Amino acid sequence: MDTSSPSVFVNGALLRRFVGQKVRTVIQVMGSDMGSVVGKSTDDLQIFVRGSPPPSLTTYLEVIGIADSENSIRAEVWTNFGDSFDALNYNELCKLANGEFKHLFI
Amino acid sequence: MENSVTQDGIATVLSNQSLDSSSVRPEIVVQIVDLKAVVNRYTFNANDGKMKIKATLPATLTSDIISGKIQNLGLIRLLAYTVNEIPGKSEEKYMLVTKCEAVAPALDSEIKSESKASTGITLKPKQEFVAKSASQIINEQRGNAAPAARMAMTRRVHPLVSLNPYQGSWTIKVRVTNKGVMRTYKNARGEGCVFNVELTDEEGTQIQATMFNAAAQKFYDIFQTGKVYYISRGSLKLANKQFKTVQNDYELTLSENSEVEEARNEEMFVPEIKFNFVPIDELGAYVNQKELIDVIGVVQSVSPTMSIRRRNDNEMIPKRDITLADESKKTVVVSLWNDLATGLGQELLDMADQHPVIAIKSLKVGDFQGVSLSTISRSNVVINPDSPEATKLKSWYDSEGKETSMSAIGSGMSPSANNGSRSMYADRVCLSHFTSNPSLGEDKPVFFSTRAYISFIKPDQTMWYRACKTCNKKVTEAMDSGYWCEGCQKKDEECSLRYIMAVKVSDSTGETWFSAFNDEAEKIIGCSADELNQLKSEEGEVNEFQTKLKEATWSAHLFRVSVSQQEYNSEKRQRITVKGVSPIDFAAETRLLLQDISKNKTSQ
């Protein structure tokens, strides 16, 4: 596992704490065009993802990249997460990973 | 004159028909005689040695009476009162005492003017000051004490919470808050009857009491819901968690020799309903359990009544569904049945748009729609309860809850595969639960769910037996050809193989052996015993039989297991049998883990 450049698990609300840093999140795709994807975070906030998305997208999409602003990410890695994904669980994971269990995450 | 009454005190009272604490205070000390409890307060005759007047004490002073601060034959100073006429009897008056203070404990006797006038001595209080309970006061009044009062006199009343099996004699004072029906049973030792009651004491602690046969006959008519009893000489034992309906580690068994006496004419306490709320998002763990739970929630919606035909007797019963939400942002449907559906349900429907908070005691958790709640005959519903939980919930709802999007707890919670009647998310344990409790299942088999990996399947064990194709019983090879089934008493040319195997399972807490029979073993191995036997008999470079077993190893499943004790070489051994296997639903498992994390956090 590459630990040289860790990415923080975030939801929409946590994104603003990591502007300029590497993050990972899962969004529900709302719309996309050539250079960007608009999606809904697991806590129901809108997130813009820039970069070059893969040609076909599933309902849920994981992106890893640098947080541009409090609601946008410049993505380097795009992974389709399929059409059934438990957003609630992911959201709780983000909260725990940035809360009192932060020490367990890199 | 500390211990005497005010001369002509009653006459003063009658001439100053009301007194409040602010006005100039004529010093009036009177003696309390004939103190008795009437419904929720006490009445007495105020005595000044010459005259008496009927009087009542406010309910706020009830605790002083119970604690013995204010006693019959004792003296009180009147601080505030009003005098009223008794309707219809204008010449008779009574005094409503609103404020008073105790001056002296019980005197030897009622103050009589003669003794006072003739001797002029002050009356002495009794030598020792004894705190008296309400029942003692009543006992004094009644002279020839009622048995119930006697029982309270001679023995201290124990709070239910203090009872344990190692204690000698005790007496409890309890209200019957639920009475079961008399049931008859039949078992190896014969027939019998049994019934139980739920008892609640003043502090709200509950315990279940069970009576069998003669004791059941004896006490069935004595125990009445809502009445208060003194009980002694019962035996305590650990409560069976599978069947317990009240929060108590112990349960009570009453025998014929137990003493049960109704507490009559006494200060009747009304036990508080004690709630033990389970947040909606943690209901999953209680699905299809015997244990009853309490919830509190904001009413989201109320359905009209529906009529449901009961399966066993075809009777139509009314039902109404209400949806509750709480701070976990989850909603759950509660089905109200019978009177709760028609009476209280209608009331809720009328006020549904105000989103009242309701607390419900004793609900069953079912797996209909994933997770749902149902009232039973003893469920108790309180609308807008006056409790900190309710206030907190209401303010959460008013501030943010209204706008929050909620999801039903049941969605996505329903277990993925057939796993018997119970949910795979109930009574979940780790393997260490079995290994660290060698006596588990001693009395009767106990059931659990566990998530574990198959870690080893011994290839050279006897994995199957030859079974009759009709009854699945073991068959023996017949003399000439074919197989003989003892069960069916007939011969068949063919038989089928059925699994009976031992598998080693592991999780992060330990490892143990499970026994698996045909259907469950098929799910573990991934093919039937006949197919596996076929693979075993095929010889070749690659042994497909070994491969199949290897493939089955290190895969995780959800197991439903029963744990029992088996005698083996006159030694007791734990035997864990697989009753159900289902694939892992990762989202549901994650949710369960999140629940555990939040549970651990709150318990720390």
Coordinates of N, CA and C in Angstrom, one line a residue, chain B residues 361-550:
Chain B
K361 N -44.4 1.9 26.1 CA -43.7 0.9 26.9 C -44.2 -0.5 26.4
S362 N -43.2 -1.4 26.4 CA -43.5 -2.8 26.0 C -44.0 -3.0 24.6
L363 N -43.1 -3.0 23.7 CA -43.4 -3.2 22.3 C -42.7 -4.5 21.8
K364 N -43.3 -5.2 20.9 CA -42.6 -6.3 20.3 C -41.9 -5.8 19.0
V365 N -40.7 -6.3 18.7 CA -40.0 -5.9 17.5 C -40.1 -7.0 16.5
G366 N -40.7 -6.8 15.4 CA -40.9 -7.8 14.4 C -40.0 -7.5 13.2
D367 N -40.0 -8.4 12.2 CA -39.2 -8.2 11.0 C -40.1 -7.8 9.8
F368 N -41.4 -7.5 10.0 CA -42.2 -7.1 8.9 C -41.6 -5.7 8.5
Q369 N -41.5 -5.6 7.1 CA -40.9 -4.4 6.6 C -39.5 -4.2 7.1
G370 N -38.8 -5.2 7.4 CA -37.4 -5.1 7.9 C -37.4 -5.0 9.4
V371 N -37.9 -3.9 9.9 CA -38.0 -3.8 11.4 C -39.4 -3.0 11.6
S372 N -40.2 -3.6 12.4 CA -41.4 -2.8 12.8 C -41.8 -3.2 14.2
L373 N -42.6 -2.3 14.8 CA -43.0 -2.5 16.2 C -44.5 -2.8 16.3
S374 N -44.9 -3.5 17.3 CA -46.3 -3.8 17.5 C -46.7 -3.7 18.9
T375 N -47.9 -3.2 19.2 CA -48.3 -3.2 20.6 C -48.8 -4.6 21.0
I376 N -48.7 -4.9 22.3 CA -49.3 -6.1 22.8 C -50.3 -5.6 23.9
S377 N -51.0 -6.6 24.5 CA -52.0 -6.2 25.4 C -51.5 -5.3 26.6
R378 N -50.3 -5.5 27.0 CA -49.8 -4.6 28.1 C -49.0 -3.4 27.7
S379 N -49.0 -3.1 26.4 CA -48.3 -1.9 26.0 C -48.9 -0.7 26.6
N380 N -48.1 0.3 26.8 CA -48.6 1.5 27.5 C -48.1 2.7 26.7
V381 N -49.1 3.5 26.3 CA -48.7 4.7 25.4 C -48.9 6.0 26.2
V382 N -47.9 6.8 26.2 CA -48.1 8.1 26.9 C -47.8 9.2 25.8
I383 N -48.9 10.1 25.7 CA -48.7 11.1 24.7 C -48.1 12.3 25.4
N384 N -47.2 13.0 24.7 CA -46.4 14.1 25.3 C -46.0 13.9 26.7
P385 N -45.2 12.9 27.0 CA -44.8 12.6 28.4 C -44.0 13.8 28.9
D386 N -44.1 13.9 30.2 CA -43.4 15.0 30.9 C -42.1 14.5 31.3
S387 N -41.1 14.4 30.4 CA -39.8 13.8 30.8 C -38.8 14.6 30.0
P388 N -37.5 14.5 30.5 CA -36.4 15.2 29.8 C -36.2 14.7 28.4
E389 N -36.4 13.4 28.2 CA -36.2 12.8 26.9 C -37.2 13.4 25.9
A390 N -38.4 13.5 26.3 CA -39.5 14.1 25.5 C -39.2 15.5 25.1
T391 N -38.8 16.3 26.1 CA -38.5 17.7 25.9 C -37.3 17.9 24.9
K392 N -36.3 17.0 25.1 CA -35.2 17.1 24.2 C -35.6 16.7 22.8
L393 N -36.4 15.7 22.6 CA -36.8 15.2 21.3 C -37.6 16.3 20.6
K394 N -38.5 16.9 21.4 CA -39.4 17.9 20.8 C -38.6 19.1 20.4
S395 N -37.6 19.5 21.1 CA -36.9 20.7 20.7 C -36.0 20.3 19.5
W396 N -35.5 19.1 19.5 CA -34.7 18.7 18.3 C -35.6 18.7 17.1
Y397 N -36.8 18.2 17.2 CA -37.7 18.1 16.1 C -38.1 19.5 15.6
D398 N -38.4 20.4 16.6 CA -38.8 21.8 16.2 C -37.7 22.5 15.5
S399 N -36.4 22.3 16.0 CA -35.3 23.1 15.5 C -34.8 22.5 14.2
E400 N -34.5 21.2 14.1 CA -34.0 20.7 12.9 C -34.7 19.4 12.3
G401 N -35.3 18.6 13.2 CA -35.9 17.4 12.8 C -36.9 17.5 11.7
K402 N -37.7 18.6 11.8 CA -38.8 18.8 10.8 C -38.3 18.7 9.4
E403 N -37.1 19.4 9.2 CA -36.6 19.6 7.9 C -35.7 18.4 7.4
T404 N -35.3 17.6 8.4 CA -34.3 16.5 8.1 C -35.0 15.5 7.3
S405 N -34.3 14.9 6.3 CA -34.9 13.8 5.6 C -34.6 12.5 6.4
M406 N -35.6 11.7 6.6 CA -35.5 10.5 7.4 C -35.7 9.3 6.6
S407 N -35.1 8.2 7.0 CA -35.3 7.0 6.3 C -35.8 5.9 7.2
A408 N -36.6 5.0 6.7 CA -37.2 4.0 7.5 C -36.1 3.0 7.9
I409 N -36.2 2.6 9.2 CA -35.1 1.7 9.7 C -35.2 0.4 9.0
G410 N -36.4 0.0 8.6 CA -36.5 -1.3 8.0 C -35.8 -1.5 6.7
S411 N -35.7 -0.3 5.9 CA -35.2 -0.5 4.5 C -33.8 -1.0 4.6
G412 N -33.5 -2.0 3.8 CA -32.2 -2.5 3.7 C -31.8 -3.3 4.9
M413 N -32.6 -3.4 5.9 CA -32.3 -4.2 7.1 C -32.7 -5.6 6.9
S414 N -33.6 -5.9 6.0 CA -34.1 -7.3 6.0 C -33.0 -8.2 5.6
P415 N -32.9 -9.3 6.3 CA -31.8 -10.2 6.0 C -31.9 -10.8 4.6
S416 N -30.8 -11.1 4.0 CA -30.7 -11.4 2.6 C -31.2 -12.8 2.2
A417 N -31.0 -13.8 3.0 CA -31.4 -15.1 2.6 C -32.3 -15.7 3.6
N418 N -32.8 -16.9 3.3 CA -33.7 -17.6 4.2 C -32.8 -18.1 5.4
N419 N -33.3 -17.8 6.5 CA -32.4 -18.1 7.7 C -33.3 -18.5 8.9
G420 N -34.4 -19.1 8.6 CA -35.3 -19.4 9.7 C -36.1 -18.2 10.1
S421 N -36.8 -18.3 11.2 CA -37.7 -17.3 11.5 C -37.1 -16.0 12.1
R422 N -35.8 -16.2 12.5 CA -35.2 -15.1 13.2 C -34.3 -14.3 12.3
S423 N -34.1 -13.1 12.6 CA -33.3 -12.2 11.8 C -31.8 -12.6 12.1
M424 N -31.0 -12.5 11.1 CA -29.5 -12.7 11.3 C -28.9 -11.6 12.0
Y425 N -29.6 -10.5 12.3 CA -29.0 -9.4 12.9 C -29.4 -9.3 14.4
A426 N -30.1 -10.3 14.8 CA -30.4 -10.4 16.2 C -29.4 -11.3 17.0
D427 N -29.4 -11.1 18.2 CA -28.5 -11.9 19.1 C -27.1 -12.3 18.5
R428 N -26.5 -11.3 17.9 CA -25.2 -11.6 17.3 C -24.1 -11.7 18.4
V429 N -23.3 -12.8 18.2 CA -22.1 -12.9 19.1 C -20.9 -13.3 18.3
C430 N -19.7 -13.2 19.0 CA -18.5 -13.6 18.4 C -18.2 -15.1 18.9
L431 N -17.3 -15.7 18.2 CA -17.0 -17.1 18.6 C -16.5 -17.3 20.0
S432 N -15.9 -16.2 20.6 CA -15.4 -16.3 21.9 C -16.5 -16.5 22.9
H433 N -17.7 -16.1 22.5 CA -18.9 -16.3 23.3 C -19.1 -17.8 23.6
F434 N -18.8 -18.6 22.6 CA -19.0 -20.1 22.8 C -17.8 -20.6 23.6
T435 N -16.6 -20.2 23.2 CA -15.4 -20.9 23.8 C -15.2 -20.5 25.2
S436 N -15.7 -19.2 25.6 CA -15.5 -18.8 27.0 C -16.6 -19.2 27.9
N437 N -17.7 -19.8 27.3 CA -18.8 -20.2 28.1 C -19.0 -21.7 27.9
P438 N -18.2 -22.6 28.4 CA -18.4 -24.0 28.1 C -19.7 -24.6 28.5
S439 N -20.4 -24.0 29.4 CA -21.6 -24.6 29.9 C -22.9 -24.0 29.2
L440 N -22.6 -23.2 28.1 CA -23.7 -22.6 27.4 C -24.6 -23.7 26.9
G441 N -25.9 -23.4 27.0 CA -26.9 -24.4 26.5 C -27.1 -25.6 27.4
E442 N -26.8 -25.4 28.7 CA -26.9 -26.5 29.6 C -28.3 -27.0 29.8
D443 N -29.2 -26.1 30.1 CA -30.6 -26.4 30.4 C -31.3 -26.8 29.1
K444 N -31.2 -26.0 28.1 CA -31.8 -26.2 26.8 C -31.0 -25.5 25.8
P445 N -31.2 -25.9 24.5 CA -30.4 -25.3 23.5 C -30.6 -23.8 23.4
V446 N -29.5 -23.0 23.2 CA -29.7 -21.6 23.0 C -29.2 -21.2 21.6
F447 N -29.8 -20.2 21.1 CA -29.6 -19.8 19.7 C -28.8 -18.5 19.6
F448 N -27.9 -18.4 18.6 CA -27.2 -17.2 18.3 C -27.0 -17.0 16.8
S449 N -26.6 -15.8 16.5 CA -26.1 -15.6 15.1 C -24.6 -15.2 15.2
T450 N -23.9 -15.6 14.3 CA -22.4 -15.2 14.3 C -21.9 -15.1 12.9
R451 N -20.9 -14.2 12.7 CA -20.3 -14.1 11.4 C -18.9 -14.7 11.5
A452 N -18.6 -15.7 10.7 CA -17.3 -16.3 10.9 C -16.8 -16.9 9.6
Y453 N -15.5 -17.2 9.5 CA -14.9 -17.8 8.3 C -14.8 -19.3 8.6
I454 N -15.0 -20.1 7.5 CA -14.7 -21.5 7.5 C -13.2 -21.5 7.5
S455 N -12.5 -22.2 8.5 CA -11.1 -22.1 8.4 C -10.5 -23.5 8.1
F456 N -11.3 -24.6 8.3 CA -10.7 -25.9 8.0 C -11.8 -26.9 7.8
I457 N -11.8 -27.7 6.8 CA -12.7 -28.9 6.6 C -11.8 -30.1 6.5
K458 N -11.8 -30.9 7.5 CA -11.0 -32.1 7.5 C -11.4 -33.0 6.3
P459 N -10.5 -33.3 5.4 CA -11.0 -34.0 4.2 C -11.2 -35.5 4.5
D460 N -10.6 -36.1 5.5 CA -10.8 -37.5 5.7 C -11.8 -37.8 6.8
Q461 N -12.7 -36.9 7.1 CA -13.8 -37.2 8.0 C -15.0 -37.9 7.3
T462 N -15.8 -38.6 8.0 CA -17.0 -39.1 7.4 C -18.0 -37.9 7.2
M463 N -18.1 -37.5 6.0 CA -18.8 -36.3 5.7 C -20.3 -36.5 5.4
W464 N -20.7 -37.7 5.1 CA -22.1 -37.9 4.7 C -22.5 -39.3 5.2
Y465 N -23.8 -39.5 5.0 CA -24.3 -40.8 5.3 C -25.3 -41.2 4.2
R466 N -25.5 -42.5 4.0 CA -26.5 -42.9 3.0 C -27.9 -42.7 3.6
A467 N -28.7 -42.0 2.8 CA -30.0 -41.6 3.3 C -31.1 -42.1 2.4
C468 N -32.2 -42.4 3.0 CA -33.4 -42.8 2.3 C -33.9 -41.6 1.5
K469 N -34.3 -41.9 0.3 CA -34.7 -40.8 -0.6 C -36.0 -40.2 -0.2
T470 N -36.8 -41.0 0.5 CA -38.1 -40.4 1.0 C -38.1 -39.7 2.3
C471 N -37.4 -40.4 3.3 CA -37.5 -39.8 4.6 C -36.1 -39.3 5.1
N472 N -35.1 -39.4 4.4 CA -33.8 -38.9 4.7 C -33.1 -39.6 5.9
K473 N -33.8 -40.7 6.4 CA -33.1 -41.4 7.5 C -32.0 -42.3 6.9
K474 N -31.2 -42.8 7.8 CA -30.1 -43.6 7.4 C -30.6 -44.9 6.9
V475 N -30.0 -45.4 5.9 CA -30.3 -46.7 5.3 C -29.1 -47.7 5.4
T476 N -29.4 -49.0 5.4 CA -28.4 -50.0 5.4 C -28.4 -50.7 4.1
E477 N -27.2 -51.2 3.7 CA -27.1 -52.0 2.5 C -27.9 -53.3 2.7
A478 N -28.8 -53.5 1.7 CA -29.6 -54.8 1.8 C -28.7 -56.0 1.4
M479 N -29.2 -57.1 1.8 CA -28.4 -58.4 1.5 C -28.0 -58.5 0.1
D480 N -29.0 -58.5 -0.8 CA -28.8 -58.8 -2.2 C -28.3 -57.5 -2.9
S481 N -29.2 -56.6 -3.0 CA -28.8 -55.3 -3.6 C -29.8 -54.2 -3.1
G482 N -29.5 -53.0 -3.3 CA -30.3 -51.9 -2.8 C -30.1 -51.6 -1.3
Y483 N -31.0 -50.7 -0.8 CA -30.8 -50.2 0.6 C -32.1 -50.4 1.4
W484 N -32.0 -50.7 2.6 CA -33.2 -50.9 3.5 C -33.3 -49.7 4.4
C485 N -34.5 -49.1 4.4 CA -34.8 -48.0 5.3 C -35.7 -48.5 6.4
E486 N -35.1 -48.3 7.6 CA -35.8 -48.8 8.8 C -37.0 -47.9 9.1
G487 N -36.9 -46.7 8.7 CA -38.0 -45.7 9.0 C -39.2 -46.1 8.1
C488 N -38.9 -46.3 6.8 CA -40.1 -46.5 5.9 C -40.4 -48.0 5.8
Q489 N -39.6 -48.8 6.4 CA -39.8 -50.3 6.3 C -39.8 -50.7 4.9
K490 N -38.9 -50.3 4.0 CA -39.0 -50.8 2.7 C -37.6 -50.6 2.0
K491 N -37.4 -51.3 0.9 CA -36.2 -51.4 0.3 C -36.2 -50.5 -1.0
D492 N -35.1 -49.8 -1.2 CA -35.1 -49.0 -2.5 C -33.8 -49.4 -3.2
E493 N -33.8 -49.3 -4.5 CA -32.6 -49.6 -5.2 C -31.5 -48.5 -5.0
E494 N -32.0 -47.3 -4.8 CA -31.0 -46.2 -4.7 C -31.1 -45.5 -3.4
C495 N -30.1 -44.8 -3.1 CA -30.1 -43.9 -1.9 C -29.4 -42.6 -2.3
S496 N -29.5 -41.7 -1.4 CA -28.8 -40.4 -1.7 C -27.9 -40.1 -0.5
L497 N -26.9 -39.4 -0.8 CA -25.9 -39.0 0.3 C -26.3 -37.7 0.9
R498 N -26.3 -37.6 2.2 CA -26.6 -36.4 2.9 C -25.4 -36.0 3.8
Y499 N -25.1 -34.7 3.8 CA -23.9 -34.3 4.6 C -24.2 -34.4 6.1
I500 N -23.2 -34.8 6.8 CA -23.2 -34.5 8.3 C -21.7 -34.3 8.6
M501 N -21.3 -33.1 8.7 CA -19.9 -32.8 8.8 C -19.5 -31.8 9.9
A502 N -18.2 -31.9 10.3 CA -17.7 -30.9 11.2 C -16.9 -29.9 10.5
V503 N -17.1 -28.7 10.7 CA -16.2 -27.6 10.1 C -15.6 -26.8 11.2
K504 N -14.4 -26.4 10.9 CA -13.8 -25.5 11.9 C -14.0 -24.0 11.4
V505 N -14.5 -23.2 12.4 CA -14.7 -21.8 12.0 C -13.9 -20.9 12.9
S506 N -13.6 -19.7 12.3 CA -12.7 -18.7 13.0 C -13.2 -17.3 12.8
D507 N -13.0 -16.6 13.8 CA -13.2 -15.1 13.7 C -12.1 -14.4 14.5
S508 N -12.2 -13.1 14.6 CA -11.1 -12.4 15.3 C -10.9 -12.8 16.8
T509 N -12.0 -13.4 17.3 CA -11.9 -13.7 18.8 C -11.5 -15.2 19.1
G510 N -11.5 -16.0 18.1 CA -11.2 -17.4 18.4 C -11.7 -18.4 17.3
E511 N -11.6 -19.7 17.6 CA -12.1 -20.7 16.7 C -12.8 -21.8 17.4
T512 N -13.7 -22.5 16.7 CA -14.4 -23.6 17.3 C -14.9 -24.5 16.2
W513 N -15.6 -25.6 16.6 CA -16.1 -26.5 15.6 C -17.6 -26.4 15.5
F514 N -18.1 -26.4 14.3 CA -19.6 -26.4 14.1 C -19.9 -27.7 13.4
S515 N -21.1 -28.3 13.8 CA -21.6 -29.4 13.0 C -22.6 -28.9 12.0
A516 N -22.5 -29.4 10.8 CA -23.5 -28.9 9.8 C -24.2 -30.1 9.2
F517 N -25.5 -30.0 9.0 CA -26.2 -31.1 8.3 C -26.4 -30.7 6.8
N518 N -27.2 -31.5 6.1 CA -27.2 -31.5 4.7 C -27.4 -30.1 4.1
D519 N -28.5 -29.5 4.4 CA -28.8 -28.2 3.7 C -27.8 -27.1 3.9
E520 N -27.4 -27.1 5.2 CA -26.4 -26.0 5.6 C -25.1 -26.3 5.0
A521 N -24.7 -27.6 5.1 CA -23.4 -28.0 4.5 C -23.3 -27.8 3.0
E522 N -24.4 -28.0 2.4 CA -24.5 -27.7 0.9 C -24.1 -26.3 0.6
K523 N -24.6 -25.4 1.4 CA -24.4 -24.0 1.2 C -22.9 -23.6 1.5
I524 N -22.3 -24.4 2.5 CA -20.9 -24.1 2.8 C -20.0 -24.7 1.7
I525 N -20.3 -25.9 1.3 CA -19.4 -26.5 0.3 C -19.7 -26.0 -1.1
G526 N -20.9 -25.8 -1.4 CA -21.3 -25.3 -2.7 C -21.7 -26.4 -3.7
C527 N -21.9 -27.6 -3.2 CA -22.5 -28.6 -4.0 C -23.1 -29.7 -3.1
S528 N -23.8 -30.6 -3.7 CA -24.5 -31.6 -2.9 C -23.5 -32.7 -2.5
A529 N -23.8 -33.5 -1.5 CA -22.9 -34.6 -1.1 C -22.7 -35.6 -2.2
D530 N -23.7 -35.9 -3.0 CA -23.6 -36.8 -4.1 C -22.5 -36.3 -5.1
E531 N -22.6 -35.0 -5.4 CA -21.7 -34.4 -6.3 C -20.2 -34.5 -5.7
L532 N -20.1 -34.2 -4.5 CA -18.8 -34.2 -3.8 C -18.2 -35.6 -3.8
N533 N -19.1 -36.5 -3.6 CA -18.7 -37.9 -3.6 C -18.2 -38.3 -5.0
Q534 N -18.9 -37.8 -6.0 CA -18.5 -38.1 -7.4 C -17.1 -37.6 -7.6
L535 N -16.8 -36.3 -7.1 CA -15.5 -35.7 -7.3 C -14.4 -36.5 -6.6
K536 N -14.8 -37.0 -5.4 CA -13.8 -37.8 -4.6 C -13.4 -39.0 -5.3
S537 N -14.4 -39.7 -6.0 CA -14.1 -41.0 -6.6 C -13.3 -40.8 -7.9
E538 N -13.3 -39.6 -8.5 CA -12.6 -39.3 -9.7 C -11.1 -39.2 -9.3
E539 N -10.3 -40.0 -9.9 CA -8.9 -39.8 -9.6 C -8.2 -39.1 -10.8
G540 N -7.1 -38.5 -10.5 CA -6.4 -37.7 -11.6 C -5.4 -36.8 -11.0
E541 N -4.8 -36.1 -11.9 CA -3.8 -35.1 -11.5 C -4.2 -34.2 -10.4
V542 N -5.3 -33.5 -10.8 CA -5.8 -32.5 -9.8 C -7.0 -33.2 -9.1
N543 N -6.9 -33.2 -7.8 CA -8.0 -33.7 -7.0 C -9.1 -32.7 -6.8
E544 N -10.2 -32.8 -7.6 CA -11.3 -31.9 -7.5 C -11.9 -31.8 -6.2
F545 N -11.9 -32.9 -5.5 CA -12.5 -33.0 -4.2 C -11.8 -32.1 -3.2
Q546 N -10.4 -32.2 -3.2 CA -9.6 -31.3 -2.4 C -9.8 -29.9 -2.7
T547 N -9.9 -29.6 -4.0 CA -10.1 -28.2 -4.5 C -11.4 -27.6 -4.0
K548 N -12.4 -28.4 -4.1 CA -13.8 -28.0 -3.6 C -13.7 -27.6 -2.1
L549 N -13.1 -28.4 -1.3 CA -13.0 -28.1 0.1 C -12.1 -26.9 0.3
K550 N -11.1 -26.8 -0.5 CA -10.2 -25.6 -0.3 C -11.0 -24.3 -0.7

